[in-house]
PDB file of C-alpha atoms in Angstrom:
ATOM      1  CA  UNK A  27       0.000   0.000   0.000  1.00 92.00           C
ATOM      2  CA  UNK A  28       1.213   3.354  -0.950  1.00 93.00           C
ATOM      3  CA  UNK A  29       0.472   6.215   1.412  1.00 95.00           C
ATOM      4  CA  UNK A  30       0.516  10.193   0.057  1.00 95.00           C
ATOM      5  CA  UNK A  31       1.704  12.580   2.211  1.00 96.00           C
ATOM      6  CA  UNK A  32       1.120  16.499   2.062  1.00 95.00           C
ATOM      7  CA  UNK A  33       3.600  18.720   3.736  1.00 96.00           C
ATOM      8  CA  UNK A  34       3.679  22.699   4.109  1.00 95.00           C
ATOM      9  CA  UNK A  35       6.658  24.711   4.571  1.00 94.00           C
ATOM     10  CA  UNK A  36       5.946  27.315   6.652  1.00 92.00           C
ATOM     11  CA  UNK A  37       7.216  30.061   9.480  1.00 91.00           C
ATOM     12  CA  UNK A  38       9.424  27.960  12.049  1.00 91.00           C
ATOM     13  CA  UNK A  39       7.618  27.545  15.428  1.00 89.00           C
ATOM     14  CA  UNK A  40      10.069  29.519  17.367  1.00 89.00           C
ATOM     15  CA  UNK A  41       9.768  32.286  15.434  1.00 87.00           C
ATOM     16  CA  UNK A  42       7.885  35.773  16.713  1.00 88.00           C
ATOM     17  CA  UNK A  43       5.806  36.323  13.659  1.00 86.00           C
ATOM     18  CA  UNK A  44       6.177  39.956  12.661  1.00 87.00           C
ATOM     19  CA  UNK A  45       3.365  42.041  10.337  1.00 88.00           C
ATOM     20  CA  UNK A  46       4.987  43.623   7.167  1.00 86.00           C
ATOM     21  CA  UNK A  47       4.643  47.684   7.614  1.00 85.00           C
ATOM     22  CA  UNK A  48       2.271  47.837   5.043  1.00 87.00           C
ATOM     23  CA  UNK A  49       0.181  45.265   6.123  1.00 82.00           C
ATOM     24  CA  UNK A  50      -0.103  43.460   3.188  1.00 83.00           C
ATOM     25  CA  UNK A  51       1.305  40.286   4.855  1.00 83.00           C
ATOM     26  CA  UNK A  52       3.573  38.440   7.132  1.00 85.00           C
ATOM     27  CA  UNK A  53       7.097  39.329   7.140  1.00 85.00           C
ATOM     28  CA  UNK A  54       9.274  36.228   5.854  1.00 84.00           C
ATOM     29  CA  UNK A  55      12.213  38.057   4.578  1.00 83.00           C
ATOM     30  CA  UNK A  56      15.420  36.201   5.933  1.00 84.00           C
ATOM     31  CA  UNK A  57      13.024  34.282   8.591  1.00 88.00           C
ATOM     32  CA  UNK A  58      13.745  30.519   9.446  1.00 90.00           C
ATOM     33  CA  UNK A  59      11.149  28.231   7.736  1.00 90.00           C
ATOM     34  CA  UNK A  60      10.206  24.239   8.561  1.00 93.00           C
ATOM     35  CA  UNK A  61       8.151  21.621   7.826  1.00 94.00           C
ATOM     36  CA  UNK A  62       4.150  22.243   9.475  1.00 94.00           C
ATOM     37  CA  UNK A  63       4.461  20.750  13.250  1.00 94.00           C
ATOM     38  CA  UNK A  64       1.471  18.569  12.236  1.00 95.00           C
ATOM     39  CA  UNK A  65       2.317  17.606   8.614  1.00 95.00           C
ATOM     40  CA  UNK A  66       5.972  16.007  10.650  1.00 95.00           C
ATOM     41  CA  UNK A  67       3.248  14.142  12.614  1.00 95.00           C
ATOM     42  CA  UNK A  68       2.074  12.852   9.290  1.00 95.00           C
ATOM     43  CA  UNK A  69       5.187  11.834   8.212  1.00 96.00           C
ATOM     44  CA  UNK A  70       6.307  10.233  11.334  1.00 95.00           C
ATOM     45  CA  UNK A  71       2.846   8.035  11.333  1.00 95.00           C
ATOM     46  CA  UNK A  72       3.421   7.285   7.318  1.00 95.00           C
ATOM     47  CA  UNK A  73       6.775   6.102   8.366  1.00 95.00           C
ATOM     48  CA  UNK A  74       5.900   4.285  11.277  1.00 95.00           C
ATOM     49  CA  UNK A  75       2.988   1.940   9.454  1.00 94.00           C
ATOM     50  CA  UNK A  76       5.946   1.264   6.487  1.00 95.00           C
ATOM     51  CA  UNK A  77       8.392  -0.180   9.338  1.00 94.00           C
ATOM     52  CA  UNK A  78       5.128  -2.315  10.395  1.00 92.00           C
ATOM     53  CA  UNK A  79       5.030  -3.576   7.274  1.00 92.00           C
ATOM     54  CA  UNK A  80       1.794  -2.052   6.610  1.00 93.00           C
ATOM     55  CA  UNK A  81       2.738   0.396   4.030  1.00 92.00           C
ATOM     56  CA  UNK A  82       5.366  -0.240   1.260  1.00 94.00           C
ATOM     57  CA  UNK A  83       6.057   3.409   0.043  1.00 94.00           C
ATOM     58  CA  UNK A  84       5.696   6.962   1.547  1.00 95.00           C
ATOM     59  CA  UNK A  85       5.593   9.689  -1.195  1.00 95.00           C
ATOM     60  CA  UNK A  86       6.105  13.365   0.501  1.00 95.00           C
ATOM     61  CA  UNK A  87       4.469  16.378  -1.719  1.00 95.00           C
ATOM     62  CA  UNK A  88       4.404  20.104  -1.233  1.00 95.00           C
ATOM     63  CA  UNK A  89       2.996  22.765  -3.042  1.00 94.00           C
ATOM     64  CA  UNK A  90       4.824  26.242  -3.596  1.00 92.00           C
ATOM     65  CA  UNK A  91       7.800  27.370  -4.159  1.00 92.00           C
ATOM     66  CA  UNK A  92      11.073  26.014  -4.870  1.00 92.00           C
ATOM     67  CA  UNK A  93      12.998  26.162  -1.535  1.00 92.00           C
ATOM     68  CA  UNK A  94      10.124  23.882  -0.457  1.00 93.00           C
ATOM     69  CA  UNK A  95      12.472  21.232  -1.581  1.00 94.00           C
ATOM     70  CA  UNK A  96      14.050  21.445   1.424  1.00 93.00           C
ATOM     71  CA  UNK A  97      10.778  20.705   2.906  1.00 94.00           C
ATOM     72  CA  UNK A  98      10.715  17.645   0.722  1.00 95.00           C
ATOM     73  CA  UNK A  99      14.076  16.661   1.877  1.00 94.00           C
ATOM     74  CA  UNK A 100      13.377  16.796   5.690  1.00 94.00           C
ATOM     75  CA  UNK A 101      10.268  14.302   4.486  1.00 95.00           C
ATOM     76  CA  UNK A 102      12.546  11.792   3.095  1.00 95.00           C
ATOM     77  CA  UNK A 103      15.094  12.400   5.781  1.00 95.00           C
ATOM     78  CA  UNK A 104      12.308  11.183   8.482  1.00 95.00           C
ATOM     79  CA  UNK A 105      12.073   7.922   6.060  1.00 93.00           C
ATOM     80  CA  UNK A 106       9.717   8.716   3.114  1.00 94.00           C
ATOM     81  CA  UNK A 107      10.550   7.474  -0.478  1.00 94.00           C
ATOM     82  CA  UNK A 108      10.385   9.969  -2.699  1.00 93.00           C
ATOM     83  CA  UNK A 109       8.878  13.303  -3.086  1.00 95.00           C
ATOM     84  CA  UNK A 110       6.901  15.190  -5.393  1.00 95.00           C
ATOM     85  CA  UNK A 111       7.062  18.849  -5.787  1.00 95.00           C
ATOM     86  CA  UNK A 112       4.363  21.113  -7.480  1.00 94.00           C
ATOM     87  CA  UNK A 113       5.721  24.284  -8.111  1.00 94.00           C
ATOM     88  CA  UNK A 114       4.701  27.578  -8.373  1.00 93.00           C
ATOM     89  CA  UNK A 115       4.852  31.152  -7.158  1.00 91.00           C
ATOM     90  CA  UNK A 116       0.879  31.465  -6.868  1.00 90.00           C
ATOM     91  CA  UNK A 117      -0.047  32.055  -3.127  1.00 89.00           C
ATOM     92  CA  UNK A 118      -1.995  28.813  -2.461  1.00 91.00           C
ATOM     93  CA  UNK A 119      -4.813  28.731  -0.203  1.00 91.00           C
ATOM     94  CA  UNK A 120      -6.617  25.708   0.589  1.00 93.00           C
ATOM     95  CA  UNK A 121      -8.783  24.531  -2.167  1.00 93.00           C
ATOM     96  CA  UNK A 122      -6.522  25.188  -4.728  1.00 93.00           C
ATOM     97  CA  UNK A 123      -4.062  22.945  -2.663  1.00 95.00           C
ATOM     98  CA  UNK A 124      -6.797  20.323  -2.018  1.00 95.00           C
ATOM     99  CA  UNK A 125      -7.560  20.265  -5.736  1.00 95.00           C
ATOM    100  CA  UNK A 126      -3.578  19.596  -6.877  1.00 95.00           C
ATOM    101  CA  UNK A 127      -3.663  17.286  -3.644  1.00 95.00           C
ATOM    102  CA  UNK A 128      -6.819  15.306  -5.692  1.00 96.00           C
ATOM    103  CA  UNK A 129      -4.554  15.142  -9.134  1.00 95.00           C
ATOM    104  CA  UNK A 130      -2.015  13.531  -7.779  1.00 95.00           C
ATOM    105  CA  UNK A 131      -4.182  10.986  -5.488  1.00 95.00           C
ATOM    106  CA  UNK A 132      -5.456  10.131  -9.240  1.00 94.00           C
ATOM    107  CA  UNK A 133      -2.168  10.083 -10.283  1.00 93.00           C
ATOM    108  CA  UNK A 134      -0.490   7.987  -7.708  1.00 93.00           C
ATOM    109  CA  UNK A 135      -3.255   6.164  -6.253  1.00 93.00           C
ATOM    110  CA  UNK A 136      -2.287   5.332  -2.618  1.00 94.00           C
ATOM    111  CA  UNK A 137      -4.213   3.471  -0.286  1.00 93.00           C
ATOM    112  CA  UNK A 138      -3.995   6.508   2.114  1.00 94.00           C
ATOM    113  CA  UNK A 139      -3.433  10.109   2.427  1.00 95.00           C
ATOM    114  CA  UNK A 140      -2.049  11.247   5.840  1.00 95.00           C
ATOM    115  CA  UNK A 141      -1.963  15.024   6.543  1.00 94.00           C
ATOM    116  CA  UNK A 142      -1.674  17.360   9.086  1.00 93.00           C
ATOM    117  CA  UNK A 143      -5.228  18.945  10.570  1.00 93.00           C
ATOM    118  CA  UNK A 144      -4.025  22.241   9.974  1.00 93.00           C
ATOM    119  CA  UNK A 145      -1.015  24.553   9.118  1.00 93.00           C
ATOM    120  CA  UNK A 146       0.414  26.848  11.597  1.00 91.00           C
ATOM    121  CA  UNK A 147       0.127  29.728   9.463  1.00 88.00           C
ATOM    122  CA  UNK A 148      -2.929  30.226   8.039  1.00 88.00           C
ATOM    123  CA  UNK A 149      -4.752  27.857  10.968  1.00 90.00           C
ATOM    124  CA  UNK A 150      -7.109  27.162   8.166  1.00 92.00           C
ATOM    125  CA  UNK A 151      -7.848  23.535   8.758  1.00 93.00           C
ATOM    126  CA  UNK A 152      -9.586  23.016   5.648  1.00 94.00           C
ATOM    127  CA  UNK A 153      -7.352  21.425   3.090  1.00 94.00           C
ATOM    128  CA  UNK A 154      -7.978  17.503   3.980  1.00 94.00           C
ATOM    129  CA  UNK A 155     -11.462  18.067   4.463  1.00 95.00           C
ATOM    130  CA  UNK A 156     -11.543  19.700   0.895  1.00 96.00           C
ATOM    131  CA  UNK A 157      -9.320  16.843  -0.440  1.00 95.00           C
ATOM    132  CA  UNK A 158     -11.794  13.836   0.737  1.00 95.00           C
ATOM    133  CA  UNK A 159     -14.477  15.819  -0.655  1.00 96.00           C
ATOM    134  CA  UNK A 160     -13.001  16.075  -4.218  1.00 95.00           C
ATOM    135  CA  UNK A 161     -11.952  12.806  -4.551  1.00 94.00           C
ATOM    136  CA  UNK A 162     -14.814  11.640  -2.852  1.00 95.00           C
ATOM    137  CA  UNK A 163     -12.917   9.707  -0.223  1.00 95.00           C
ATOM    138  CA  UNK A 164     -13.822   8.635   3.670  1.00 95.00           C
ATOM    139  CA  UNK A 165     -12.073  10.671   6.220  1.00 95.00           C
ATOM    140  CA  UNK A 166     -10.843  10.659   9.763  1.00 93.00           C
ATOM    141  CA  UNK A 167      -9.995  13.961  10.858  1.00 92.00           C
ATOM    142  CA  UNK A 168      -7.646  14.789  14.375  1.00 94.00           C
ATOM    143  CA  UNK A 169      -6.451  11.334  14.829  1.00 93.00           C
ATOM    144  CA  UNK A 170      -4.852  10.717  17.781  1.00 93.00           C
ATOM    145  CA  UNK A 171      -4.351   6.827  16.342  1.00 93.00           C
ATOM    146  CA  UNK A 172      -4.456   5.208  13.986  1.00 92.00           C
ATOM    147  CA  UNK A 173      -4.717   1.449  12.976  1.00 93.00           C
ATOM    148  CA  UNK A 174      -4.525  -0.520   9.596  1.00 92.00           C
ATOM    149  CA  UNK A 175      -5.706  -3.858   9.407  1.00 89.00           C
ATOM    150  CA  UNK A 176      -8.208  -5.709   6.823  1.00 88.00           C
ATOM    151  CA  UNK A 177      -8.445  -3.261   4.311  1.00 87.00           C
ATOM    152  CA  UNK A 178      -9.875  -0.406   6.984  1.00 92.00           C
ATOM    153  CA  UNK A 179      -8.108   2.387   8.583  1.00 93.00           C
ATOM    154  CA  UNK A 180      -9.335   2.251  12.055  1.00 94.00           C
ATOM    155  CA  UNK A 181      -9.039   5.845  13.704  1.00 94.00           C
ATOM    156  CA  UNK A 182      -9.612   7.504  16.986  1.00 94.00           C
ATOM    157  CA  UNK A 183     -10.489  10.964  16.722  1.00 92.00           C
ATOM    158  CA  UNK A 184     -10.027  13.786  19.407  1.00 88.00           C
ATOM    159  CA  UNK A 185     -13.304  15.600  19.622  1.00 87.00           C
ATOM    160  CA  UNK A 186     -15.135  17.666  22.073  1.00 88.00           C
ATOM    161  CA  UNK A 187     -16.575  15.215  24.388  1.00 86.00           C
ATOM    162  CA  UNK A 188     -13.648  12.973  24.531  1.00 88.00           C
ATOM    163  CA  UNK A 189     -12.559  10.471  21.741  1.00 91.00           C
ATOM    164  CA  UNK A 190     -14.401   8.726  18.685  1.00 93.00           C
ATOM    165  CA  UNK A 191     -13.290   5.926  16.632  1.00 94.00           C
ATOM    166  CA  UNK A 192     -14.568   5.628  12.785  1.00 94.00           C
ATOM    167  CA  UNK A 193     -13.613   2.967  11.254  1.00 95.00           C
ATOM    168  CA  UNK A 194     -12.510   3.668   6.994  1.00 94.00           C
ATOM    169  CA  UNK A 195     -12.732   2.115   3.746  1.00 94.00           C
ATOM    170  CA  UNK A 196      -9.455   2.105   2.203  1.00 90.00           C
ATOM    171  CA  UNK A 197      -8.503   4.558   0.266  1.00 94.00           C
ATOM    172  CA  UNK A 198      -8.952   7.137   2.829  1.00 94.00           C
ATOM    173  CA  UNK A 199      -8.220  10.712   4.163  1.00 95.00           C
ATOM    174  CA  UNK A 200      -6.511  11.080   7.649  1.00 95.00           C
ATOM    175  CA  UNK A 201      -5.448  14.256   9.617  1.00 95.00           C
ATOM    176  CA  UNK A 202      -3.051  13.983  12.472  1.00 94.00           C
ATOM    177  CA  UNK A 203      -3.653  16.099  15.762  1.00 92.00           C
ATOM    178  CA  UNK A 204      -0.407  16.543  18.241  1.00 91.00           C
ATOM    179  CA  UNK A 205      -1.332  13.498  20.510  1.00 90.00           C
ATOM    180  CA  UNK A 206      -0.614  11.038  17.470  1.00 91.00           C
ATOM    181  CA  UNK A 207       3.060  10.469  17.768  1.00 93.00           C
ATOM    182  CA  UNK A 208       6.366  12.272  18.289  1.00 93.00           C
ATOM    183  CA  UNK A 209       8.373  12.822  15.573  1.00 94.00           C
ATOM    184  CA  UNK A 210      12.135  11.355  15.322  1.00 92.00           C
ATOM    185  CA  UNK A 211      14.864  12.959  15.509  1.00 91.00           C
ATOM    186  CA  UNK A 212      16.348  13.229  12.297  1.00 90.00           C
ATOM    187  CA  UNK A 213      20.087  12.343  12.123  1.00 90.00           C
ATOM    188  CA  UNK A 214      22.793  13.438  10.188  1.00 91.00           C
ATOM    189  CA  UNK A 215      23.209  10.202   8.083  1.00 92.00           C
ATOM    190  CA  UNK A 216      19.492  10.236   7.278  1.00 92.00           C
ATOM    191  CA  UNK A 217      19.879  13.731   6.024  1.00 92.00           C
ATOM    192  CA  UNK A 218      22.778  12.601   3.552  1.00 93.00           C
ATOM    193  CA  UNK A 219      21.036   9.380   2.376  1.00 92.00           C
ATOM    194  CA  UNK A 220      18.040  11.783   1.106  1.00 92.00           C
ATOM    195  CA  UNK A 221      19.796  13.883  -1.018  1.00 91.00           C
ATOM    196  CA  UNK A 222      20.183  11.033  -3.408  1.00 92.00           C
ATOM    197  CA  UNK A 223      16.406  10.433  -2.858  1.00 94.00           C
ATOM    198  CA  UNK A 224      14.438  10.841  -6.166  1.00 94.00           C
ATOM    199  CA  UNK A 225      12.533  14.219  -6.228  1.00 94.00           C
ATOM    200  CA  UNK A 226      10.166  15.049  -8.966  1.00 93.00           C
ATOM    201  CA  UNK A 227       8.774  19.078 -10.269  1.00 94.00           C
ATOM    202  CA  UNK A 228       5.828  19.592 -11.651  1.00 93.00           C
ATOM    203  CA  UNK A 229       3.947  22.522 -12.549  1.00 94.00           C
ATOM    204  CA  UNK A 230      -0.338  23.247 -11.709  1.00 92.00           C
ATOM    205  CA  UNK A 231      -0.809  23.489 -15.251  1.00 91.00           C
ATOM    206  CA  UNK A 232       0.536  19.506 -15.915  1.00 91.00           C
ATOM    207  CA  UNK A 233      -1.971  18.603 -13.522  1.00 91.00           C
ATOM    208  CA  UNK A 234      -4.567  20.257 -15.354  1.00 91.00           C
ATOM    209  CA  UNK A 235      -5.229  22.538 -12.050  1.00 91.00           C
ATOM    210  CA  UNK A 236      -6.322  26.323 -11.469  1.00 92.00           C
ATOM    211  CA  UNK A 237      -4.810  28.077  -8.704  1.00 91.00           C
ATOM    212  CA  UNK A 238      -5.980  31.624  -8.894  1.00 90.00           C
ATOM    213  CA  UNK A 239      -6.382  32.966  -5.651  1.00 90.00           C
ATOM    214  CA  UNK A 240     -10.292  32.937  -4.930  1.00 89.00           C
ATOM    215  CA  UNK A 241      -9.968  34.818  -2.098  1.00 88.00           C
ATOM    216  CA  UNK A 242      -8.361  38.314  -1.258  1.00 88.00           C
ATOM    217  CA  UNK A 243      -6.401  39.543   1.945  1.00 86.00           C
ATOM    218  CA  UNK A 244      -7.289  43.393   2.248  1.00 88.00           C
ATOM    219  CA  UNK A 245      -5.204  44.014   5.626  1.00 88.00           C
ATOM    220  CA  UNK A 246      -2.931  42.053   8.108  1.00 88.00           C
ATOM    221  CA  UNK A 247      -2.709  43.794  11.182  1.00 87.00           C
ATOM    222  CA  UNK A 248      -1.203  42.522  14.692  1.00 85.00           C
ATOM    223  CA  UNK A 249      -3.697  41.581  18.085  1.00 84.00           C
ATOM    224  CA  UNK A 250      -3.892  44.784  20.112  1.00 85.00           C
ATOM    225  CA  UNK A 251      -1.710  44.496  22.822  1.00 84.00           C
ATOM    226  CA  UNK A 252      -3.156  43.789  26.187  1.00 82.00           C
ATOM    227  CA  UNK A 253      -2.562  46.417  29.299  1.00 80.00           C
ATOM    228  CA  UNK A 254      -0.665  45.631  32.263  1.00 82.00           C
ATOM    229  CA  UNK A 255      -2.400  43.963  35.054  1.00 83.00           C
ATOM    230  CA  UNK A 256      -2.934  45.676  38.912  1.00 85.00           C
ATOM    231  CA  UNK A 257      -3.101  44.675  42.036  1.00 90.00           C
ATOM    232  CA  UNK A 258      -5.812  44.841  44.614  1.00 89.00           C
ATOM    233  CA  UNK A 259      -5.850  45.057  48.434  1.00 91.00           C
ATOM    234  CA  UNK A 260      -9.061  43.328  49.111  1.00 93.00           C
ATOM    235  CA  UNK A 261     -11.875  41.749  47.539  1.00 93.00           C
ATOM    236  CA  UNK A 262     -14.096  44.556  48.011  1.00 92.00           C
ATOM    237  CA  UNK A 263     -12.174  46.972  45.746  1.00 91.00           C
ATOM    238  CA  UNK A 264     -11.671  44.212  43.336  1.00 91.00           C
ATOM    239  CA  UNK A 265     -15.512  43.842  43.050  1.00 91.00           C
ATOM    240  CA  UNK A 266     -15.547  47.641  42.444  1.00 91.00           C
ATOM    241  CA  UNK A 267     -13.322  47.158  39.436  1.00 88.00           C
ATOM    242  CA  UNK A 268     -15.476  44.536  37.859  1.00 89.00           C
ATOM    243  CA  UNK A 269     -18.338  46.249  38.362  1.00 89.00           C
ATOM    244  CA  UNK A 270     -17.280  50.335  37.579  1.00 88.00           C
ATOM    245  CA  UNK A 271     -14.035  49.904  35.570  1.00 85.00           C
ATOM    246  CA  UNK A 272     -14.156  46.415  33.694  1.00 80.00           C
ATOM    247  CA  UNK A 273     -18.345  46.460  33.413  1.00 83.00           C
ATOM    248  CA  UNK A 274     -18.332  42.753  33.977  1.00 82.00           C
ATOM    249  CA  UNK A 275     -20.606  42.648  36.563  1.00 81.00           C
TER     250      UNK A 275
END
């Protein structure tokens, strides 16, 4: 069984995100990028079910620009096969994404897609939804496990009330949430041993794919910032704050 999995390069966790002056955007000039925390989760599960014996071939894709390569590489550092790149300078948002994501599930055919729920930029959590709905596939979204036996993809999902397990026709459409695994660390060696990995570029247009932006961002502006806190001798002038200052009460 072949398993698909999408990964995002994005703005590195650590990073204070800073608003471009104009306000057009998010600053990303000279700014360390990674791989989404939650598509590494993806890969790390993909992984994990080929040294099972589950799965006989991981294939990492991104969609963007060229230095998501390095993306790509990280992927197949981890342990995935090969990679697929679909290139371009478009800003994606999520159904063009989804709708590339559905060419190459036609093109490749794997039993599953694994993805992350969401990307820590945009916080969309949309794409895999979007996906399963285009290529009209069974989905199991914030898995916190997941199990492959018999043709099924059994998955626990975390949801309000607790956890629910669905159980999935193969093919299917999974999103990870944090609680699924931790990621390995990824050693030197394995970094080496994926540059020679094979690494294909391909271009929206050879997938027969539209990714005009559909949607347009008119401002990006930062959270105000939040005042300083006070202290307060006693509960009654506390009270008198919520009630005269704060309105609350």
């Amino acid at each position: 069984m072949k398993v698909l999995v999408p990964v995002k390069r994005v703005v590195d966790y650590n990073v204070k995100v800073r608003v471009k002056s104009d306000g057009t955007g998010v600053d990303i000039a000279n700014v360390k990028m990674s791989m989404n925390p939650f598509d590494e989760i993806a890969v790390e599960e993909a992984v994990r079910l080929k040294e099972k014996g589950i799965v006989t071939e991981v294939v990492a894709v991104s969609c963007g620009v060229a230095q998501c390569q390095e993306t790509l590489r990280t992927a197949m550092a981890i342990g995935a096969d090969r990679a697929i790149l679909v290139e371009t300078d478009v800003e994606l948002q999520p159904l063009a994404v989804a709708k590339l994501l559905k060419a190459l599930v036609d093109k490749e055919q794997p039993g599953l897609v694994i993805l992350g729920k969401q990307a820590i930029d945009d916080d969309c959590n949309q794409t895999g939804q979007m996906l399963a709905a285009l290529a009209n596939l069974p989905q199991g979204t914030f898995a916190s496990k997941v199990e492959v036996a018999d043709g099924r993809a059994r998955v626990t999902r975390e949801v309000d009330g607790g956890l629910e397990t669905v159980s999935l026709a193969i093919p299917a459409v999974v999103t990870t949430d944090l609680r699924l695994n931790e990621p390995r660390y990824v050693t030197l060696p394995n970094i080496m041993k994926a540059k020679k990995k094979p690494l294909e570029t391909v271009k929206p247009a050879d997938l027969g794919v539209d990714v005009t932006p559909r949607l347009k961002t008119l401002k990006v502006a930062e959270p105000p910032k939040r005042g300083a806190g006070v202290k307060v001798p006693d509960v009654a002038t506390l009270v008198a704050k919520l009630k005269n200052e704060a309105k609350v009460i």
